[in-house]
Tab-separated table of C-alpha atoms in Angstrom:
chain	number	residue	atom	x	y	z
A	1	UNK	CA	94.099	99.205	93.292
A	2	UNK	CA	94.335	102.273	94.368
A	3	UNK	CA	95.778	104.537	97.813
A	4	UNK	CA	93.784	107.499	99.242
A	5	UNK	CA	95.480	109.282	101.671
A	6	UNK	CA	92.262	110.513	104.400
A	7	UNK	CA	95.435	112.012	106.762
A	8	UNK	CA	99.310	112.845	106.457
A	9	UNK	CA	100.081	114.329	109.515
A	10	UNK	CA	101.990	113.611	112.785
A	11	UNK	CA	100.817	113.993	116.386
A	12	UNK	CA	98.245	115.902	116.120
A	13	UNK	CA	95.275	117.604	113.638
A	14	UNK	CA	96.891	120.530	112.158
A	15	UNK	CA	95.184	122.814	109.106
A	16	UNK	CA	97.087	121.468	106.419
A	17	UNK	CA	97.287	117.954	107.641
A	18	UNK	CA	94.815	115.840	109.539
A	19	UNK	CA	95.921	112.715	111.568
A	20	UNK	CA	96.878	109.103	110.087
A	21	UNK	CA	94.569	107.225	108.064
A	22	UNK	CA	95.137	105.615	104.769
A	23	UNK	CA	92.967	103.484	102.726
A	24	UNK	CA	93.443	101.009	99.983
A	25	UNK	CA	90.754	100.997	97.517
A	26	UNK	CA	90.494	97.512	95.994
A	27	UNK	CA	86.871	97.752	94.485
A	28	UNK	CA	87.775	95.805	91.201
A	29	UNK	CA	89.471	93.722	92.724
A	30	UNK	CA	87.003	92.912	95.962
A	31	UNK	CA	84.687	95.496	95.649
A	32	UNK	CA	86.063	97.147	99.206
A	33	UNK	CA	88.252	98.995	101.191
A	34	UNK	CA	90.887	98.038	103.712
A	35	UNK	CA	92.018	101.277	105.924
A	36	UNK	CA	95.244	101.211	107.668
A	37	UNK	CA	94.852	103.627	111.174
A	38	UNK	CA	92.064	105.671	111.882
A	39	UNK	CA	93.204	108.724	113.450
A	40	UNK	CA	90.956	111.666	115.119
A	41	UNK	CA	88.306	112.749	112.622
A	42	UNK	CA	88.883	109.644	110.293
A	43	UNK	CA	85.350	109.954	109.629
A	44	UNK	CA	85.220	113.616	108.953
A	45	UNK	CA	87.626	113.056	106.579
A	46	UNK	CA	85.899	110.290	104.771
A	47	UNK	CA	83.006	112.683	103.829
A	48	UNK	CA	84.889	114.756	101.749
A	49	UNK	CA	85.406	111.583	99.622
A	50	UNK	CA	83.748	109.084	97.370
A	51	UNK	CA	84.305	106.662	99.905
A	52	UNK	CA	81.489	104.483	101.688
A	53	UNK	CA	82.481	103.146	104.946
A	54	UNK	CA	79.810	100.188	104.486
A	55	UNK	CA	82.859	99.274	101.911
A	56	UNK	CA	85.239	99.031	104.304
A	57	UNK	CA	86.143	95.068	105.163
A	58	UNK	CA	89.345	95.525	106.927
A	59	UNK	CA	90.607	97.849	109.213
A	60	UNK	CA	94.682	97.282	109.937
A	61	UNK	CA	95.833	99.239	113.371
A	62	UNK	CA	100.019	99.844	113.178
A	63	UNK	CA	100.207	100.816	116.391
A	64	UNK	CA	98.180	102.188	119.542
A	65	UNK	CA	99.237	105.856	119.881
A	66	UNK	CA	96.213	108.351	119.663
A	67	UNK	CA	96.978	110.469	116.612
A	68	UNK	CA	96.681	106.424	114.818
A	69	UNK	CA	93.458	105.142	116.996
A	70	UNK	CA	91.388	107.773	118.440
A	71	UNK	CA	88.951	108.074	115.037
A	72	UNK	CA	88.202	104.511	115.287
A	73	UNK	CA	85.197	103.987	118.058
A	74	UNK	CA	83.447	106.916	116.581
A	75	UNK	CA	84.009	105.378	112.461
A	76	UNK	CA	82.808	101.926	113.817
A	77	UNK	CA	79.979	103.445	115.371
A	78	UNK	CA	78.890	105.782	112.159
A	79	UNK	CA	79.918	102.662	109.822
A	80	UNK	CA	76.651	101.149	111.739
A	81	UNK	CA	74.254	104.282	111.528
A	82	UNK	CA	75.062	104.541	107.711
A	83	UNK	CA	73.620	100.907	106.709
A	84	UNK	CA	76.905	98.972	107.108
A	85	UNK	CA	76.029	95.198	107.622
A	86	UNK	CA	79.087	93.035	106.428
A	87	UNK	CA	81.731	91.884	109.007
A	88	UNK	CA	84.482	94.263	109.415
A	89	UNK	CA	88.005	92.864	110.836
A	90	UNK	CA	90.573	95.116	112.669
A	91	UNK	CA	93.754	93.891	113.334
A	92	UNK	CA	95.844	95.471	115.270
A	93	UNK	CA	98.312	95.240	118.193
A	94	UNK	CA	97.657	93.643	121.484
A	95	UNK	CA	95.609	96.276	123.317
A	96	UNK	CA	93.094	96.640	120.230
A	97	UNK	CA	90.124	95.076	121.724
A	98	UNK	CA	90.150	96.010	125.041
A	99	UNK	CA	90.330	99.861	123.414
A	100	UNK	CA	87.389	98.747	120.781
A	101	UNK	CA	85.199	97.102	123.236
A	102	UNK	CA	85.858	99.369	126.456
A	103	UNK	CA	85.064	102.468	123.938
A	104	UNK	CA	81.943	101.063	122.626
A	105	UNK	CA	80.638	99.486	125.879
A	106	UNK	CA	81.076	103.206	127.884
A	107	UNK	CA	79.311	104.826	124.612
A	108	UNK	CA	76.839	102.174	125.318
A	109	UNK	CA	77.262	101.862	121.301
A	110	UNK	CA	75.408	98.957	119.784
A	111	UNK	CA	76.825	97.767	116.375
A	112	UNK	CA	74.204	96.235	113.626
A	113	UNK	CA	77.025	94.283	111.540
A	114	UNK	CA	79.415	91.719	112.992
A	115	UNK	CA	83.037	92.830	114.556
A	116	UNK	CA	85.844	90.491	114.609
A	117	UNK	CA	89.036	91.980	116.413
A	118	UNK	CA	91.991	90.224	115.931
A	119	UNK	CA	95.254	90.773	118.065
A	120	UNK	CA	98.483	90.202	115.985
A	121	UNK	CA	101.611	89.181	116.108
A	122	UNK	CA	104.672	89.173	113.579
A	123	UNK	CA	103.927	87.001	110.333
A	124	UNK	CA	101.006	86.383	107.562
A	125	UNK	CA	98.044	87.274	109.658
A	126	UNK	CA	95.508	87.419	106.744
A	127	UNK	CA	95.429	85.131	103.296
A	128	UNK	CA	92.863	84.014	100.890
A	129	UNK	CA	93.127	83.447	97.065
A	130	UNK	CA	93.669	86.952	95.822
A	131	UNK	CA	95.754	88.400	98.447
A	132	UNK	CA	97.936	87.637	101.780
A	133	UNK	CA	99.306	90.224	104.603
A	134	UNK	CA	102.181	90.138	106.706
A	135	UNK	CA	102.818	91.868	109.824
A	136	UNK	CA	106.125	92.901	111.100
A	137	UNK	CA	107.372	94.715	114.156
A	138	UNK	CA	109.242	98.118	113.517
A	139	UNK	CA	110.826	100.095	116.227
A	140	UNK	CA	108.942	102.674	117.847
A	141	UNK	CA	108.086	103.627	121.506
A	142	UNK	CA	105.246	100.937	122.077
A	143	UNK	CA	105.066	98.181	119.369
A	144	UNK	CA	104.585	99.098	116.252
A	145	UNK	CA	103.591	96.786	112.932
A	146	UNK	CA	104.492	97.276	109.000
A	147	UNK	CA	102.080	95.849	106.805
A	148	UNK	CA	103.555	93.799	103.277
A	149	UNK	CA	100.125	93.865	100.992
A	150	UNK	CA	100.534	91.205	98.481
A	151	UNK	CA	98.665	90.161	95.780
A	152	UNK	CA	98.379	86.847	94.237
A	153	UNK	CA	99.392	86.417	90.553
A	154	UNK	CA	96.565	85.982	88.137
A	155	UNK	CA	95.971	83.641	85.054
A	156	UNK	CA	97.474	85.147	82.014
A	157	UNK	CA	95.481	86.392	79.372
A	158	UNK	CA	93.001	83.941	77.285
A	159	UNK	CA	94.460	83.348	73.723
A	160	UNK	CA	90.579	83.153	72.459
A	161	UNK	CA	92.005	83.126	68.459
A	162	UNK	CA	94.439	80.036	69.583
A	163	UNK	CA	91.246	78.051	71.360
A	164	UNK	CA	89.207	79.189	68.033
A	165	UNK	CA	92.015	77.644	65.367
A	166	UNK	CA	91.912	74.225	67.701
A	167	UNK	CA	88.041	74.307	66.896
A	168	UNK	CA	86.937	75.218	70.649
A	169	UNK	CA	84.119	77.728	70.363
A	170	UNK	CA	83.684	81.028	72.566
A	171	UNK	CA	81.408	79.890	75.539
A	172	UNK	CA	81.827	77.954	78.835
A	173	UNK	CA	85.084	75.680	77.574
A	174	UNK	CA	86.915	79.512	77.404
A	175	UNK	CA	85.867	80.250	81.267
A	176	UNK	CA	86.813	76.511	81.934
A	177	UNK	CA	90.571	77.284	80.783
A	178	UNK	CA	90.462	81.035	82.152
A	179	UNK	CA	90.029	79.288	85.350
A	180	UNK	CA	92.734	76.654	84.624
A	181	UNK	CA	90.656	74.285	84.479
A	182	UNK	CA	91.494	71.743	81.878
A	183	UNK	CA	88.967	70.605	79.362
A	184	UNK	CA	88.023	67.179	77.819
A	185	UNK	CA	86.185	68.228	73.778
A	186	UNK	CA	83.805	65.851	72.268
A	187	UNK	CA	86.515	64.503	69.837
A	188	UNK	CA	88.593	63.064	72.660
A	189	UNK	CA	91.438	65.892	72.789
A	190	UNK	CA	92.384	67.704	75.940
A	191	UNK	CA	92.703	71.305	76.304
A	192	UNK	CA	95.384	72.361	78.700
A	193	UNK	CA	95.143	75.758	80.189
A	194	UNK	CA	98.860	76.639	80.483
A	195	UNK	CA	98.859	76.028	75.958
A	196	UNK	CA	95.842	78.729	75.984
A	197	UNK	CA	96.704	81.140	78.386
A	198	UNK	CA	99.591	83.918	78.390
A	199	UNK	CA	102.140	84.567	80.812
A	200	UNK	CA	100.691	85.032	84.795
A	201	UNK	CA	99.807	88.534	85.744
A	202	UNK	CA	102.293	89.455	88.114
A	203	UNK	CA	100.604	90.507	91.572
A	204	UNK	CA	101.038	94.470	92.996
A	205	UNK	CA	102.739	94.860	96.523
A	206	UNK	CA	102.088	97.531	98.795
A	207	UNK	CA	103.657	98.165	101.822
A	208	UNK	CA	101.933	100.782	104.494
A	209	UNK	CA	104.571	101.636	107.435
A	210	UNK	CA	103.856	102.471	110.921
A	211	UNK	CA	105.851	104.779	113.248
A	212	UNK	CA	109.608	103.316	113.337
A	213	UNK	CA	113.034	104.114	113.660
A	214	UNK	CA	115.258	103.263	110.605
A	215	UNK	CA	115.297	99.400	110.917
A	216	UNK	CA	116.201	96.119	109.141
A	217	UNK	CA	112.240	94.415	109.177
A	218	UNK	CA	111.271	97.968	107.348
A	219	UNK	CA	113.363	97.148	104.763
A	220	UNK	CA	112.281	92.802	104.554
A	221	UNK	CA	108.678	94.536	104.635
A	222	UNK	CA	109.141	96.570	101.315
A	223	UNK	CA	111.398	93.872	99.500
A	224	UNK	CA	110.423	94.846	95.007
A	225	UNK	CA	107.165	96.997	97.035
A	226	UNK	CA	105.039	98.710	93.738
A	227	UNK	CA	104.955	101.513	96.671
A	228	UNK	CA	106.429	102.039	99.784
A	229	UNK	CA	104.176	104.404	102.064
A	230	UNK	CA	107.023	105.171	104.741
A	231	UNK	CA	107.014	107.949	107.226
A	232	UNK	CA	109.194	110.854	107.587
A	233	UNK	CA	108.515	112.927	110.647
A	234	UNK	CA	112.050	114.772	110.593
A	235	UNK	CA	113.886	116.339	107.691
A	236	UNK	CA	117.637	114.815	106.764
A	237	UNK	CA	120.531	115.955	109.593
A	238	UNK	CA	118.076	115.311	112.545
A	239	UNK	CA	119.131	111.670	112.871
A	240	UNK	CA	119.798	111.984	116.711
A	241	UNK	CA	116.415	113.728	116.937
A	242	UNK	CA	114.136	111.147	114.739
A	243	UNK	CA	116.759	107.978	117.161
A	244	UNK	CA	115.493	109.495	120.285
A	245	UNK	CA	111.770	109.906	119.071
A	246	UNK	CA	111.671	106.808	117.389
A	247	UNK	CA	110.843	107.924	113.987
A	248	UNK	CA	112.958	108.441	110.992
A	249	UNK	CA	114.057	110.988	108.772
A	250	UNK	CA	113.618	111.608	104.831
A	251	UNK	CA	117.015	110.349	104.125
A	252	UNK	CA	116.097	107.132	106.122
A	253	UNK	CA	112.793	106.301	104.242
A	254	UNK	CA	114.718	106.889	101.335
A	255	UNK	CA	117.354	104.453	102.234
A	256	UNK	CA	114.494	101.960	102.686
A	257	UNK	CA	113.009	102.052	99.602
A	258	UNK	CA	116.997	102.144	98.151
A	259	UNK	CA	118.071	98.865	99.741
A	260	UNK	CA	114.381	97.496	99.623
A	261	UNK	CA	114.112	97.650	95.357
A	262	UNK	CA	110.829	99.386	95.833
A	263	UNK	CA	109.550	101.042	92.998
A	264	UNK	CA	108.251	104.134	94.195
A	265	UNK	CA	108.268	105.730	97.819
A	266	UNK	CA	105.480	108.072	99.343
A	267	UNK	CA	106.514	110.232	102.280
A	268	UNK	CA	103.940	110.467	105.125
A	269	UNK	CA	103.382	111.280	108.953
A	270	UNK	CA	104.789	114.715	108.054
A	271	UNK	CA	104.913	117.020	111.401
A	272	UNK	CA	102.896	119.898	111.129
A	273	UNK	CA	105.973	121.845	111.586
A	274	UNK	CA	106.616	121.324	107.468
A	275	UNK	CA	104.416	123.972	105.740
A	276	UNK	CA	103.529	123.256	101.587
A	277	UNK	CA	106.949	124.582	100.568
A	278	UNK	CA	109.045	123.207	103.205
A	279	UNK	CA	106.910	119.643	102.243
A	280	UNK	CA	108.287	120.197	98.546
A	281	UNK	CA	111.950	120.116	100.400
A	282	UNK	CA	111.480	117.124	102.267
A	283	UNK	CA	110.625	115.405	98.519
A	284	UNK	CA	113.944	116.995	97.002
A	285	UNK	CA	115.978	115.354	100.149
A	286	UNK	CA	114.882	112.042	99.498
A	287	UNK	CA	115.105	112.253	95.999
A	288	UNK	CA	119.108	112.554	96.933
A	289	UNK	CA	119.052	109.118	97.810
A	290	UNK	CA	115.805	107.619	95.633
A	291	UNK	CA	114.255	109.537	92.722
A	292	UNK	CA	110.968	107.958	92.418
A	293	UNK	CA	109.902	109.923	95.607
A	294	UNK	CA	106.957	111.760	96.102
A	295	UNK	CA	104.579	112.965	99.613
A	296	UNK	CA	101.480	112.371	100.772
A	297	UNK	CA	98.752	114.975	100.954
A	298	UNK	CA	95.118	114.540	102.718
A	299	UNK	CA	92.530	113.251	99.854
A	300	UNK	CA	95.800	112.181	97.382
A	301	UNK	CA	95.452	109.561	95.553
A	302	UNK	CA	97.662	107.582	93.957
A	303	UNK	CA	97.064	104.345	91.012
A	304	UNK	CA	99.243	100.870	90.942
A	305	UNK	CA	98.674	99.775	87.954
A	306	UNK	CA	98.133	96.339	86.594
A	307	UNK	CA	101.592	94.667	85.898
């Protein structure tokens, strides 16, 4: 599980940062990628990377201002062109489709894979066995979502030497207990899963912020978080400024990640304002308030390990 960071800045495109977009690279895991936001030149961004946008399964919208949505017609539309033929989702806030379909219908663009567009609203708005969303609203000028990434906990590691002492042979009986399935042997005895297997694998959580004031749902969002990607478009003492803008400050997303026991904070939607050193200052003011801080930079990456 890994983040990649395709754009860190605010507003607009500017030379060190591009626009919003931030993907989630779960290719052990599921073999894709879910992007959250798909600002301007999303796509031109992409091909400075590794990344394969037939790969990408999920596309999560925060919230419908331009620097977050207006890459998003044209990466559907190449996604298509490039061989992509699995069903993409994007969720996003009410608005979404009409914006999808009216942009593609104009373009007269024709899509080869299947495009499910789903409208959301606060709560879990995707689950399956390895991993569930949630969606919150934040506070921002036009509604704006948080997404809490969650994934499941796994079976604990086989204790092969333990199944080989009770006279159970490497083969399909060890798969049968990975799975936790329990297992009836030839001599009548009963293999139970939880006396072979190790403690569960605790689950990562991620949680990817869109545009918002300082708020309570933030912080319910990024509860024990792995990382917390939260933005900071103004620098600490411009409160009154980031209140009236609806954004927050570094001392804010700092305060969220405090109060919210995440593990480690990543500063994004930086305003082009912030050049590399005055970046490197907006890192020290957090750290005032939470240590494990660090900022985003277009094409960073950054590993959550296994627990």
């Amino acid at each position: 599980m890994d983040i990649f960071f395709l754009g860190t800045g605010a507003g607009v495109p500017a030379k060190l940062r591009n626009v919003t977009s931030i993907a989630l690279k779960l290719l052990e895991e599921r073999g894709s990628i879910w992007l959250f936001d798909a600002g301007e030149a999303t796509q031109h961004q992409i091909l400075h990377t590794s990344i394969k946008p037939r790969r990408i399964e999920k596309i999560f919208i925060t919230h419908l201002h331009g620097d977050h949505i207006y890459g998003l017609p044209g990466l559907l539309a190449s996604r298509s062109f490039q061989g992509g033929e699995s069903e993409v989702t994007v969720y996003g806030p009410k608005g979404i489709k009409e914006y999808i379909t009216v942009s593609l219908s104009i373009s007269q663009t024709y899509l080869k894979y299947p495009l499910k567009i789903v409208e959301i609203g606060a709560g879990i708005i995707f689950e399956d066995d390895q991993f569930t969303v949630e969606a919150q609203l934040l506070e921002h000028g036009i509604p704006s979502y948080g997404y809490r990434i969650v994934e499941k906990d796994k079976p604990g590691t086989l204790l092969a030497e333990k199944l080989v002492e009770a006279g159970v042979q490497p083969g399909p009986i060890f798969r049968k207990i990975k799975e936790g399935e329990s297992v009836t042997l030839e001599d009548g005895r009963v293999i139970i899963p939880q006396d072979f297997l190790g403690p569960d694998q605790k689950g990562r959580i991620v949680t990817i912020l869109g545009d918002t004031r300082y708020c309570e749902n933030a912080i319910s969002l990024a509860l024990d978080a792995d990382l917390l990607i939260h933005e900071a478009t103004f620098s600490k003492g411009e409160e009154t400024l980031a209140f009236d803008y609806f954004h927050s400050t570094t001392h804010q997303a700092a305060e969220v990640a405090r109060r919210s026991g995440s593990k480690q904070l990543c500063l994004t939607h930086i305003s082009s304002r912030y050049d590399r050193q005055a970046s490197r200052e907006l890192i020290a003011e957090a750290q005032e308030i939470f240590i494990n801080t660090d900022i985003a930079e277009d094409f960073k990456e950054i590993n959550i390990p296994s627990k």
